[in-house]
Amino acid sequence: MRRDARDKLSEDAGPVPVQSRPAIRRELKLQREADGAWLGKFADLPGCERIASCTQCGACSAACPLSIYMDVTPRRLMALVRSGFRSEALKSRSIWLCTSCYACVAACPQKISVADLMFALKREAIETRVYPKRFAVPVLSDEFMNMVRTRGRSSDFWLAARMTLRSSPAALFGMAAIGWRLWRAGRLRLSMEGIHLLAEFQRASLARKDAA
Amino acid sequence: MADAPRIGVYVCHCGANISATVDVAAVAADAESLPNVVAARHYTYMCSDAGLALVQADIRELGLNRVVVAACSPHLHEPTFRRALASAGLNPHLLQMANIREQDAWIHTDRESATRKACDLVRAAVHRVALHTPLDIRKAAVRPDVLVIGGGIAGMHAALTVANAGKHVYLVEREFSIGGQMARYDKTFPTLDCSLCIQAPKMTAVRTHENITLWTGSEVEEVYGHVGDYRARIRRRARYVDENLCVGCLQCVDACCYDGDLIPDAFNMGLSGRKPIYLPFAHAVPTVVAVDPGSCLNFTRGGCDRPCTDVCGRDALDFDQTPWVEEIEVGSIVVATGFEPFDARKATEYGYGIYPNVYTSMEVERLINASGPTAGEVILRDGTRPQAIGVIYCVGSRDERYNPWCSRVCCMTALKLSHLLCERTGAEVYNFYIDMRAAGKGQEEFYQRVLNDGVQFVRGKVAEVCDWALDPSEEGKLVIRVEDTMTGYVRRVPVDMVVLTVGMSPRSDSDELRRTLNVGCSGDGFYRERHAKLAPVGTLTDGIFIAGCCQGPKDISDSVSQAGSAAAEAIALSVKGSYDLDPITARVVAESCSGCRVCMPLCPFGAIGYAEPGGKCEINAALCTGCGACVAGCPSGAIRQGMFDDAQVFAELSGLLLGAGSGSSGSASGRVPPAVSLQPSAEATGSALR
Amino acid sequence: MTGSSAPANGTKPKQYSYYPGCAIKGTGIAYEESLLEVYRLLGVAWQELTDWSCCGAQAYMTVDAGQSCMLSARNLRIAYQSGSHDIVAPCSACYLALRKCKDYVERYPRMREVVGDFMPASDLQAIANVRVRHALDMLYVDIGPSAFRARATRPWPGGKVACYYGCQAVRPYSEVDRDGNPMRMDELLEAVGVPVAQWPLKTKCCGSSHTGTLHEVGVRMGYLLLKEAVRRGAEAVITICPLCQFNLDVYQKDMTRSTGESFDIPILFLPQALGWALGADHRALGLHRGISGAETLRRWFAGPREGASDG
């Protein structure tokens, strides 16, 4: 993660290099860096209402197939949320590694929906714009949502193409071979539907407000 | 009523238990304006000596003749306040309690409405108590004998304690031997003394004690009666062996001609097999064999050569034995039916029942036991000896998916097994725990000892046990995947043997016995004590006490302590010889009784009789529990019940409803609106409900 | 699209709402072809949800939970209005999105409020009556292994297969099958004579959502699955989700490239195997659409050469 992004949220948070070589870092958390009210935000979020019951047993991290790639394991993420270390949690790569396979949810002895917490953190990271800009996962989500909003359905082909263009254009060539094989097997569909969902959502919402 | 009611109202703060949610001063002020109320006060602890003195002084100085206490549940302190009334010279039944703690302060958060509710409850009590009449407490004789249900360590200890006090005990055990779960254990924590060595003398003492009648293979089928006079029917299963003749020489077992697969030995958790005729376990008490009719050829094939009968020099086998019932009369009952180990199959992530080398802690107790199936050698189901062992804590405990409670003993059990496995196998032993709970004498010290044994400790809940090898070093092993929350690594630990430290569950049939005995259970299914701190062995049914793990998970020391306490309660009753009958029993008003006998089948306790000469029904006060079924059922309104006269109940209701809709009687300006009174006229009292 | 065949006894058969979802109309087309062919052979009546929209999957949930839930609520409402109240979603991601929407609307007032902005309260109540079914759940519970055993006409020509259930069909709602060692797919396949290999990775994540973004991570997750399936004697993997199938099928060359271990095994959909046993034509089952394991597929099903396309 790039340091400039990290320091935007809280200037005092995060490691401060005291010496360039060897890399010894000072890490001390002052209580004022913690956002005491943050946990409360999750209380009425579906699936997140039991976060306070976490006993830090680590079953989520152990069950998670991606935890071995994470900078902060799901258990530690849970602790960050509970302690109110908001920027640390939102900036972690971990939330973008979650594939929502729900292994953590099935493993949790406290019936906490860790996967739903991940979704909530991802949403907040997007809202507050603290995520790695060229990291492909949030880009995918964004492209996907826009496609569904305007077309009603998604298309693997157009999604892959647009996303790759935005995150790593060079990879387009690598994808061509796979695309060709899929095309030959009759598995690529290039046409797109035209259900304008966003308009539908907005119309319905406006109609209700008018009625009220 | 001769004298006009002069009522005192006493509102308790209960520290802050009540006053934090209820404006007690407002409740007292509101009560002051109620009819017949002479004084209304509030105080920090009404049940303290000072609080009681306050009530007693008012009785003397203000000439109170009725008292309302607004405090906790009458289950807790009604006896306290009744005693206070009595010592101030007032009949104890001229008291009414308004429960503004459990039924108000503890379950509400809004102060204003909670205060309003308290005012309503107090008003109801004031209206009711005005109609209370003095009642006489009668004494009933207590039968001296005691029934103890369950022959595990708690039941045995309770039985011996009562028997040593010179009282007779019936000890009923379902299995064919006493000993319970403790008989299975190898060594006990934290002292590591051999379980059997400390238990065997107790087992022998139970069998030989002149004051103990021991019935094994027996179950309590029915219990009726009340404190001081319980009658129980005990069903005794046929063991097809005369207990008085068999000496446990086991020649019959050797001779048995059964040729099928051996039957899984329940005592050894299925790790070994037995024949259809068997001794429950090597040190069983009584040392008498039993025949299992489910597999004995004599039953399954309708006959065999019966070599067992031939070799028995004492002619002890009796294939014609049938189950029979013993009826006993006792003054009190101690329930010590124990627990059931959590069924590890439910936690599918640990592969119990799929991978043969995954064991439960109960199985390991047998596996390392010198009298166990492998004579104490740790030989796995696949015949190998483990080089690495993983001990998983909290299996089925502290887990909302299974049992949410902490089973209390598992940390120590796991430490003990780790120590013993390490000592006996030389294997690398890994412990996977969530939180180490080693409270109790000598237990933290034992943890320290095991920490220094060279045993490895990983703090983290294991997510799965699997035979999937990710690395050549894991081939042929069981792999434990866990987050080591101390180092922050997700780890894979390959082992040869997994030990699941299973927690304690209530017995699956505990509900049946609960209904037979009419005792309660808490949400977790364990039997509920009368009061968590002050009456930990009592139940809400007088004369029935609970001890050991049927009340909740606990270790041997605590089970024995609790059993001793339960025994003391039973002895106290027995020694006193009599019991105060709460005069809430029903009585028939002979002039009104038409003799229709509708009430008789309604009574669950068989307390109602019919007197032929007069043609009237009669209620045996000693058997009546005051349930009120007959009172409500009598078509002539001829049955009255102490403390539950229709007039009293209606007065309470109207008192409660008087406040309805007034909206803000939480303020001190309470007054009684001239509302319609629900109270029936004195003449109509008997039939107002119908 | 609709499908039905009049049953012999003249009673009106139960009709299912069929919710294909986006993936099945594209890369997972063989799933639709084979499922509907199985339905045709068994006389199952179905009608495709009119004007259905995307389920939102996890990507939409990542950006906007309320709208994500609205998408599913919209689809559930269409099913309710169609009169066919069992909505069959063959795709595990679609299944979970629908199931979760129903659950959240039922359990969480706040979610009811948000979705309530999009549809009137009466519609919100109506969708509670729609039963969300995964194709596996429907095939196992409503048809069942014994019916398949009775209707099977053709022996399995191939070797052992490994049943791969994936994640979202069994978690967090264990209604399609249990999370710990599910067996329903195994039972269905055994009923029609397909030998199944037992393996412990039936419900481990395939990494599908990362193959497009964190490619190496996603590919490695798929690789671990296939490696273990092969180690346990499987010659093909059977899936019940178009995303799993795609991930395991399409990236085998990448697995080979990054590990040096050669992979070329067919990844099939459950109804492809079931349909084969019922006597269906290999093309009708979309058996020619696999990317990997073409050689094996040809050997087993004697199909045409790889690459034949109907475009």
Tab-separated table of C-alpha atoms in Angstrom, chain B residues 435-597:
chain	number	residue	atom	x	y	z
B	435	ASP	CA	-8.636	-19.116	26.496
B	436	MET	CA	-6.927	-21.087	29.233
B	437	ARG	CA	-9.273	-21.382	32.172
B	438	ALA	CA	-7.417	-22.838	35.103
B	439	ALA	CA	-9.289	-21.314	38.021
B	440	GLY	CA	-9.424	-23.460	41.099
B	441	LYS	CA	-7.026	-24.726	43.683
B	442	GLY	CA	-3.853	-26.092	42.201
B	443	GLN	CA	-5.049	-25.665	38.640
B	444	GLU	CA	-2.958	-22.690	37.495
B	445	GLU	CA	0.014	-24.465	39.043
B	446	PHE	CA	-0.796	-27.540	36.968
B	447	TYR	CA	-0.970	-25.377	33.835
B	448	GLN	CA	2.499	-24.090	34.658
B	449	ARG	CA	3.710	-27.658	35.070
B	450	VAL	CA	2.387	-28.679	31.653
B	451	LEU	CA	3.772	-25.500	30.053
B	452	ASN	CA	7.151	-26.789	31.181
B	453	ASP	CA	6.513	-30.346	29.977
B	454	GLY	CA	7.634	-29.436	26.483
B	455	VAL	CA	4.048	-29.495	25.306
B	456	GLN	CA	3.283	-26.911	22.589
B	457	PHE	CA	0.562	-24.337	23.043
B	458	VAL	CA	-1.169	-22.626	20.148
B	459	ARG	CA	-3.851	-20.096	20.935
B	460	GLY	CA	-6.536	-20.431	18.301
B	461	LYS	CA	-9.694	-22.305	17.528
B	462	VAL	CA	-9.062	-25.066	15.040
B	463	ALA	CA	-11.161	-24.586	11.907
B	464	GLU	CA	-10.742	-28.083	10.551
B	465	VAL	CA	-9.066	-31.441	10.760
B	466	CYS	CA	-8.455	-32.927	7.352
B	467	ASP	CA	-6.334	-35.563	5.621
B	468	TRP	CA	-5.516	-33.236	2.744
B	469	ALA	CA	-1.748	-32.987	2.333
B	470	LEU	CA	-0.537	-29.670	0.963
B	471	ASP	CA	3.067	-30.594	1.464
B	472	PRO	CA	4.949	-33.913	1.372
B	473	SER	CA	5.539	-33.597	5.141
B	474	GLU	CA	1.799	-33.909	5.603
B	475	GLU	CA	1.286	-37.122	3.646
B	476	GLY	CA	-0.598	-39.728	5.641
B	477	LYS	CA	-1.243	-37.311	8.488
B	478	LEU	CA	-4.218	-35.514	9.881
B	479	VAL	CA	-3.674	-31.826	9.323
B	480	ILE	CA	-4.950	-29.270	11.793
B	481	ARG	CA	-5.558	-25.811	10.335
B	482	VAL	CA	-5.559	-23.006	12.852
B	483	GLU	CA	-4.710	-19.365	13.208
B	484	ASP	CA	-1.996	-19.072	15.812
B	485	THR	CA	-3.411	-15.848	17.197
B	486	MET	CA	-0.278	-15.173	19.238
B	487	THR	CA	2.153	-15.182	16.338
B	488	GLY	CA	-0.478	-14.089	13.838
B	489	TYR	CA	0.259	-16.960	11.437
B	490	VAL	CA	-2.259	-19.278	9.879
B	491	ARG	CA	-0.685	-22.665	10.541
B	492	ARG	CA	-1.050	-26.221	9.357
B	493	VAL	CA	0.044	-28.775	11.925
B	494	PRO	CA	0.293	-32.415	10.814
B	495	VAL	CA	-0.415	-34.984	13.548
B	496	ASP	CA	-1.118	-38.705	13.858
B	497	MET	CA	-3.784	-38.406	16.509
B	498	VAL	CA	-6.370	-35.774	17.300
B	499	VAL	CA	-7.970	-35.508	20.730
B	500	LEU	CA	-11.261	-33.613	20.848
B	501	THR	CA	-11.823	-32.306	24.351
B	502	VAL	CA	-15.581	-32.626	24.425
B	503	GLY	CA	-17.702	-30.505	26.719
B	504	MET	CA	-20.592	-31.422	28.939
B	505	SER	CA	-24.186	-31.552	27.738
B	506	PRO	CA	-27.298	-32.216	29.781
B	507	ARG	CA	-28.338	-35.863	29.563
B	508	SER	CA	-30.556	-36.357	26.547
B	509	ASP	CA	-33.302	-37.817	28.740
B	510	SER	CA	-32.976	-35.204	31.483
B	511	ASP	CA	-36.270	-33.663	30.454
B	512	GLU	CA	-38.142	-36.865	31.208
B	513	LEU	CA	-36.874	-37.073	34.778
B	514	ARG	CA	-37.393	-33.348	35.162
B	515	ARG	CA	-41.075	-33.804	34.502
B	516	THR	CA	-41.299	-36.842	36.761
B	517	LEU	CA	-39.826	-34.823	39.608
B	518	ASN	CA	-41.409	-31.511	38.731
B	519	VAL	CA	-38.153	-29.565	38.863
B	520	GLY	CA	-37.128	-26.818	36.464
B	521	CYS	CA	-34.253	-26.456	34.076
B	522	SER	CA	-32.431	-23.426	32.770
B	523	GLY	CA	-32.235	-22.507	29.097
B	524	ASP	CA	-29.242	-24.768	28.597
B	525	GLY	CA	-31.173	-27.852	29.756
B	526	PHE	CA	-29.351	-28.382	33.059
B	527	TYR	CA	-31.526	-28.598	36.162
B	528	ARG	CA	-32.172	-25.243	37.721
B	529	GLU	CA	-31.155	-24.493	41.276
B	530	ARG	CA	-33.487	-22.581	43.557
B	531	HIS	CA	-31.088	-19.677	43.756
B	532	ALA	CA	-27.788	-19.450	41.918
B	533	LYS	CA	-25.863	-18.314	44.973
B	534	LEU	CA	-27.920	-18.822	48.094
B	535	ALA	CA	-29.695	-22.082	47.343
B	536	PRO	CA	-27.435	-23.807	44.852
B	537	VAL	CA	-28.622	-27.331	45.644
B	538	GLY	CA	-32.305	-26.629	46.234
B	539	THR	CA	-34.954	-26.675	43.540
B	540	LEU	CA	-38.256	-24.884	43.369
B	541	THR	CA	-39.834	-28.126	44.551
B	542	ASP	CA	-39.307	-28.424	48.295
B	543	GLY	CA	-37.484	-31.537	49.384
B	544	ILE	CA	-35.832	-32.180	46.012
B	545	PHE	CA	-32.157	-31.317	45.833
B	546	ILE	CA	-29.684	-31.414	42.960
B	547	ALA	CA	-25.987	-32.173	42.974
B	548	GLY	CA	-23.209	-32.674	40.458
B	549	CYS	CA	-23.257	-32.129	36.725
B	550	CYS	CA	-27.016	-32.457	36.287
B	551	GLN	CA	-27.087	-28.873	37.575
B	552	GLY	CA	-24.290	-27.664	35.296
B	553	PRO	CA	-20.744	-28.554	34.241
B	554	LYS	CA	-18.328	-28.939	37.124
B	555	ASP	CA	-15.315	-30.953	38.178
B	556	ILE	CA	-15.111	-33.770	40.682
B	557	SER	CA	-14.257	-31.551	43.653
B	558	ASP	CA	-17.203	-29.289	43.038
B	559	SER	CA	-19.518	-32.234	42.439
B	560	VAL	CA	-18.531	-33.725	45.765
B	561	SER	CA	-18.948	-30.388	47.563
B	562	GLN	CA	-22.357	-29.924	46.071
B	563	ALA	CA	-23.339	-33.496	46.901
B	564	GLY	CA	-22.329	-32.924	50.508
B	565	SER	CA	-24.411	-29.787	50.588
B	566	ALA	CA	-27.436	-31.555	49.114
B	567	ALA	CA	-27.012	-34.352	51.627
B	568	ALA	CA	-26.897	-31.823	54.465
B	569	GLU	CA	-30.195	-30.345	53.289
B	570	ALA	CA	-31.754	-33.792	53.164
B	571	ILE	CA	-30.375	-34.662	56.593
B	572	ALA	CA	-31.671	-31.384	58.031
B	573	LEU	CA	-35.180	-32.231	56.898
B	574	SER	CA	-34.893	-35.761	58.091
B	575	VAL	CA	-33.541	-34.825	61.516
B	576	LYS	CA	-36.074	-32.105	62.097
B	577	GLY	CA	-38.754	-34.655	61.447
B	578	SER	CA	-41.445	-32.196	60.535
B	579	TYR	CA	-42.114	-29.643	57.873
B	580	ASP	CA	-44.141	-26.445	57.884
B	581	LEU	CA	-46.999	-26.782	55.466
B	582	ASP	CA	-47.733	-23.596	53.633
B	583	PRO	CA	-51.428	-23.023	54.363
B	584	ILE	CA	-52.212	-22.351	50.739
B	585	THR	CA	-53.913	-25.740	50.559
B	586	ALA	CA	-57.503	-26.134	49.450
B	587	ARG	CA	-60.399	-27.138	51.693
B	588	VAL	CA	-63.958	-28.162	51.008
B	589	VAL	CA	-66.741	-26.084	52.523
B	590	ALA	CA	-68.936	-29.025	53.464
B	591	GLU	CA	-72.259	-27.101	53.388
B	592	SER	CA	-71.729	-26.103	49.750
B	593	CYS	CA	-70.360	-29.447	48.469
B	594	SER	CA	-72.906	-31.376	46.416
B	595	GLY	CA	-70.770	-34.508	46.380
B	596	CYS	CA	-70.542	-34.551	42.583
B	597	ARG	CA	-66.873	-35.594	42.750
